[in-house]
Amino acid sequence: MYGLVNKAVEDLVVSRYGEDMWARIQEQAGVDAVGFVSMEAYPDEVTYKLVGAASEVLGRPPAALLEAFGEHWILYTARQGYGELMAMFGASMREFLGNLDNMHTRVGLSFPQLRPPSFVVRDAGPRTLELEYHSRREGLAPMVVGLLKGLARGFSEEVAVEHVHGRDRDGFDLFRVELQAAA
Ligand SMILES: O=C(O)CCCCN(CCc1ccccc1OCc1ccc(-c2ccc(Oc3ccccc3)cc2)cc1)Cc1ccc(C(=O)O)cc1
């Protein structure tokens, strides 16, 4: 994953628990304490080790941390200057999700080591979306729940997110997103 992801993990931990806790998590993860470089691609295992160490040090289950990270990712990348880019790909939750693969393709043009997931979205009712999450990475479905909640907050839309099934069934994770009345 690009360093931007590991910096977003750092930003989440430091903002909620402080620098000392981040230092302990980096040590527990066995990740050397030099700062991550956003535009450098790191092995995925670095990110998994950071999440695993954060779970042990903070005493919170990995799924809870991944969901919190997904939500934080939206705010963090918007603050890092990707807000304008994301706004180009949708003015609503529904539109953005339908354009997410296009957005990843656009980002990948600049950052060739990007290995993005793929999302298939379809309407499943007047205020219901179904979202297929296809990824080569294991175990990140809880992050997608957080991403969807973070996106909804960005679009001032209230949502309920259900993880309908994991990838063991059809090779992808399926989510159901109930869009509540716009806030
Ligand atoms: O692989 C998986 O199964 C889970 C990936 C979860 C993180 N994705 C979240 C995608 C997403 C979902 C919902 C809503 C918004 C989302 O992301 C928007 C987005 C996507 C990519 C970037 C991005 C921008 C620059 C990057 O690289 C940089 C960063 C700084 C300087 C130079 C290059 C890397 C990712 C920014 C916002 C974004 C992503 C981040 C990194 C990678 C990658 O390094 O392969 C692939 C995807």
Short mmCIF file of C-alpha atoms and ligand atoms in Angstrom, two decimals:
data_model
loop_
_atom_site.label_atom_id
_atom_site.label_comp_id
_atom_site.label_asym_id
_atom_site.label_seq_id
_atom_site.Cartn_x
_atom_site.Cartn_y
_atom_site.Cartn_z
CA MET A 1 0.00 0.00 0.00
CA TYR A 2 1.16 3.52 -0.59
CA GLY A 3 2.62 5.27 2.41
CA LEU A 4 -0.41 7.56 2.47
CA VAL A 5 -2.33 4.63 4.02
CA ASN A 6 0.24 4.11 6.81
CA LYS A 7 0.36 7.86 7.43
CA ALA A 8 -3.43 7.82 7.76
CA VAL A 9 -3.11 5.03 10.38
CA GLU A 10 -0.51 7.17 12.19
CA ASP A 11 -2.73 10.25 12.00
CA LEU A 12 -5.69 8.33 13.45
CA VAL A 13 -3.63 6.88 16.33
CA VAL A 14 -1.77 10.13 17.15
CA SER A 15 -4.95 12.24 17.02
CA ARG A 16 -6.84 9.88 19.37
CA TYR A 17 -4.12 8.40 21.59
CA GLY A 18 -1.01 10.62 21.21
CA GLU A 19 2.55 10.27 19.94
CA ASP A 20 3.74 7.98 22.74
CA MET A 21 1.07 5.39 21.94
CA TRP A 22 2.02 5.58 18.23
CA ALA A 23 5.68 4.99 19.12
CA ARG A 24 4.65 1.92 21.15
CA ILE A 25 2.54 0.61 18.27
CA GLN A 26 5.37 1.08 15.75
CA GLU A 27 7.75 -0.77 18.08
CA GLN A 28 5.22 -3.56 18.69
CA ALA A 29 4.73 -3.84 14.90
CA GLY A 30 8.49 -4.11 14.43
CA VAL A 31 8.31 -1.24 11.95
CA ASP A 32 11.33 1.04 12.05
CA ALA A 33 10.47 4.41 13.47
CA VAL A 34 11.41 6.48 10.41
CA GLY A 35 8.36 8.32 9.07
CA PHE A 36 6.37 6.88 6.20
CA VAL A 37 6.64 8.58 2.78
CA SER A 38 3.17 9.10 1.27
CA MET A 39 4.17 8.46 -2.32
CA GLU A 40 6.28 5.41 -1.61
CA ALA A 41 4.69 1.95 -1.98
CA TYR A 42 5.22 -0.32 1.05
CA PRO A 43 4.51 -4.07 1.41
CA ASP A 44 0.90 -4.63 2.54
CA GLU A 45 2.24 -6.53 5.57
CA VAL A 46 3.51 -3.24 7.03
CA THR A 47 -0.08 -1.96 7.19
CA TYR A 48 -1.38 -5.27 8.55
CA LYS A 49 1.36 -5.28 11.22
CA LEU A 50 0.48 -1.70 12.23
CA VAL A 51 -3.22 -2.59 12.59
CA GLY A 52 -2.37 -5.80 14.49
CA ALA A 53 0.00 -3.97 16.85
CA ALA A 54 -2.51 -1.14 17.37
CA SER A 55 -5.11 -3.77 18.30
CA GLU A 56 -2.79 -5.32 20.90
CA VAL A 57 -1.50 -2.02 22.34
CA LEU A 58 -4.91 -0.28 22.39
CA GLY A 59 -6.83 -3.40 23.44
CA ARG A 60 -9.38 -3.00 20.65
CA PRO A 61 -10.36 -5.70 18.09
CA PRO A 62 -8.77 -5.26 14.63
CA ALA A 63 -12.23 -4.99 13.00
CA ALA A 64 -13.12 -1.99 15.19
CA LEU A 65 -9.81 -0.30 14.31
CA LEU A 66 -10.26 -1.05 10.59
CA GLU A 67 -13.75 0.48 10.65
CA ALA A 68 -12.43 3.58 12.46
CA PHE A 69 -9.59 3.74 9.94
CA GLY A 70 -11.96 3.55 6.98
CA GLU A 71 -13.95 6.48 8.33
CA HIS A 72 -10.74 8.40 9.09
CA TRP A 73 -9.37 7.72 5.57
CA ILE A 74 -12.07 9.87 3.96
CA LEU A 75 -11.40 12.85 6.22
CA TYR A 76 -7.61 12.38 6.10
CA THR A 77 -7.31 12.12 2.30
CA ALA A 78 -9.69 15.08 1.89
CA ARG A 79 -7.38 17.08 4.20
CA GLN A 80 -4.33 15.88 2.25
CA GLY A 81 -5.76 17.41 -0.93
CA TYR A 82 -7.74 14.52 -2.40
CA GLY A 83 -11.05 16.10 -1.41
CA GLU A 84 -11.22 18.04 -4.68
CA LEU A 85 -10.34 14.90 -6.64
CA MET A 86 -13.02 12.88 -4.88
CA ALA A 87 -15.57 15.67 -5.45
CA MET A 88 -14.92 15.33 -9.21
CA PHE A 89 -16.21 11.75 -9.08
CA GLY A 90 -19.57 12.31 -7.46
CA ALA A 91 -21.85 14.84 -5.79
CA SER A 92 -23.71 12.14 -3.88
CA MET A 93 -22.91 8.80 -2.24
CA ARG A 94 -24.61 6.90 -5.06
CA GLU A 95 -22.78 8.77 -7.82
CA PHE A 96 -19.38 8.56 -6.10
CA LEU A 97 -19.63 4.82 -5.50
CA GLY A 98 -20.58 4.33 -9.15
CA ASN A 99 -17.44 6.26 -10.15
CA LEU A 100 -15.02 4.85 -7.57
CA ASP A 101 -13.29 2.49 -10.02
CA ASN A 102 -12.85 5.43 -12.42
CA MET A 103 -11.34 7.47 -9.59
CA HIS A 104 -8.91 4.68 -8.77
CA THR A 105 -7.95 4.43 -12.44
CA ARG A 106 -7.25 8.18 -12.45
CA VAL A 107 -5.13 7.95 -9.26
CA GLY A 108 -3.34 4.89 -10.68
CA LEU A 109 -2.23 6.90 -13.71
CA SER A 110 -0.12 9.04 -11.37
CA PHE A 111 0.82 6.29 -8.93
CA PRO A 112 1.44 3.10 -10.93
CA GLN A 113 1.99 0.85 -7.92
CA LEU A 114 -1.61 1.43 -6.81
CA ARG A 115 -3.46 -1.89 -6.54
CA PRO A 116 -7.00 -0.66 -5.91
CA PRO A 117 -10.03 -2.82 -5.09
CA SER A 118 -12.98 -2.81 -7.46
CA PHE A 119 -16.52 -1.86 -6.48
CA VAL A 120 -19.77 -2.78 -8.26
CA VAL A 121 -22.78 -0.76 -7.10
CA ARG A 122 -26.43 -1.28 -8.00
CA ASP A 123 -29.77 0.05 -6.83
CA ALA A 124 -31.72 -2.35 -4.65
CA GLY A 125 -34.66 -0.10 -3.77
CA PRO A 126 -35.59 3.60 -3.64
CA ARG A 127 -33.07 4.27 -0.87
CA THR A 128 -31.02 1.07 -0.93
CA LEU A 129 -27.70 0.35 -2.63
CA GLU A 130 -25.91 -2.97 -2.96
CA LEU A 131 -22.13 -2.78 -3.20
CA GLU A 132 -19.79 -5.58 -4.23
CA TYR A 133 -16.24 -5.17 -2.90
CA HIS A 134 -13.66 -7.10 -4.93
CA SER A 135 -10.10 -7.05 -3.62
CA ARG A 136 -6.89 -9.05 -3.67
CA ARG A 137 -6.38 -8.02 -0.04
CA GLU A 138 -7.83 -10.14 2.76
CA GLY A 139 -9.61 -9.00 5.88
CA LEU A 140 -10.39 -5.37 5.02
CA ALA A 141 -14.21 -5.63 4.85
CA PRO A 142 -14.54 -3.80 8.21
CA MET A 143 -12.54 -0.93 6.65
CA VAL A 144 -15.09 -0.71 3.84
CA VAL A 145 -17.88 -0.32 6.44
CA GLY A 146 -15.94 2.65 7.84
CA LEU A 147 -15.24 4.04 4.36
CA LEU A 148 -18.96 3.99 3.58
CA LYS A 149 -19.80 5.71 6.88
CA GLY A 150 -17.08 8.30 6.27
CA LEU A 151 -18.30 8.93 2.73
CA ALA A 152 -21.88 9.35 3.96
CA ARG A 153 -20.72 11.93 6.50
CA GLY A 154 -18.85 13.75 3.71
CA PHE A 155 -22.04 13.89 1.64
CA SER A 156 -24.20 14.76 4.67
CA GLU A 157 -26.16 11.57 4.12
CA GLU A 158 -27.19 9.26 6.97
CA VAL A 159 -26.59 5.60 6.14
CA ALA A 160 -27.00 2.18 7.67
CA VAL A 161 -24.35 -0.26 6.37
CA GLU A 162 -24.84 -4.03 6.47
CA HIS A 163 -22.10 -6.55 5.58
CA VAL A 164 -24.39 -9.07 3.87
CA HIS A 165 -21.79 -11.76 3.13
CA GLY A 166 -18.03 -12.32 2.96
CA ARG A 167 -16.00 -13.31 -0.08
CA ASP A 168 -16.05 -17.02 0.78
CA ARG A 169 -19.48 -17.23 -0.87
CA ASP A 170 -19.03 -15.55 -4.27
CA GLY A 171 -15.44 -14.33 -4.17
CA PHE A 172 -16.46 -10.82 -3.10
CA ASP A 173 -17.92 -9.07 -0.04
CA LEU A 174 -21.46 -7.73 -0.42
CA PHE A 175 -22.66 -4.66 1.49
CA ARG A 176 -26.17 -3.21 1.70
CA VAL A 177 -26.33 0.55 2.21
CA GLU A 178 -29.63 2.06 3.40
CA LEU A 179 -29.65 5.79 2.63
CA GLN A 180 -31.69 7.57 5.30
CA ALA A 181 -33.37 10.90 4.54
CA ALA A 182 -30.63 13.44 3.68
CA ALA A 183 -29.64 15.28 6.85
O1 LIG B 1 -7.20 -2.68 -1.22
C1 LIG B 1 -8.27 -2.82 -0.56
O2 LIG B 1 -9.04 -3.79 -0.68
C2 LIG B 1 -8.67 -1.74 0.43
C3 LIG B 1 -8.04 -0.40 0.08
C4 LIG B 1 -8.59 0.64 1.05
C5 LIG B 1 -8.00 2.00 0.73
N1 LIG B 1 -8.61 2.47 -0.53
C6 LIG B 1 -9.91 3.16 -0.17
C7 LIG B 1 -10.72 3.32 -1.45
C8 LIG B 1 -11.92 4.17 -1.17
C9 LIG B 1 -13.14 3.57 -0.88
C10 LIG B 1 -14.26 4.38 -0.63
C11 LIG B 1 -14.14 5.77 -0.68
C12 LIG B 1 -12.91 6.39 -0.97
C13 LIG B 1 -11.80 5.57 -1.21
O3 LIG B 1 -10.56 6.09 -1.46
C14 LIG B 1 -10.46 7.36 -2.11
C15 LIG B 1 -9.00 7.46 -2.39
C16 LIG B 1 -8.36 6.42 -3.03
C17 LIG B 1 -6.99 6.48 -3.24
C18 LIG B 1 -6.27 7.59 -2.83
C19 LIG B 1 -4.82 7.62 -3.01
C20 LIG B 1 -4.17 8.77 -3.45
C21 LIG B 1 -2.78 8.76 -3.58
C22 LIG B 1 -2.05 7.63 -3.27
O4 LIG B 1 -0.67 7.59 -3.36
C23 LIG B 1 0.04 8.76 -3.14
C24 LIG B 1 -0.20 9.58 -2.05
C25 LIG B 1 0.54 10.74 -1.89
C26 LIG B 1 1.50 11.10 -2.83
C27 LIG B 1 1.71 10.26 -3.91
C28 LIG B 1 1.01 9.08 -4.06
C29 LIG B 1 -2.71 6.47 -2.83
C30 LIG B 1 -4.08 6.47 -2.71
C31 LIG B 1 -6.92 8.65 -2.19
C32 LIG B 1 -8.28 8.58 -1.96
C33 LIG B 1 -7.71 3.42 -1.25
C34 LIG B 1 -6.44 2.74 -1.64
C35 LIG B 1 -5.24 3.17 -1.06
C36 LIG B 1 -4.04 2.57 -1.43
C37 LIG B 1 -4.04 1.54 -2.38
C38 LIG B 1 -2.75 0.92 -2.81
O5 LIG B 1 -1.68 1.47 -2.39
O6 LIG B 1 -2.77 -0.10 -3.55
C39 LIG B 1 -5.24 1.09 -2.94
C40 LIG B 1 -6.46 1.70 -2.57
#
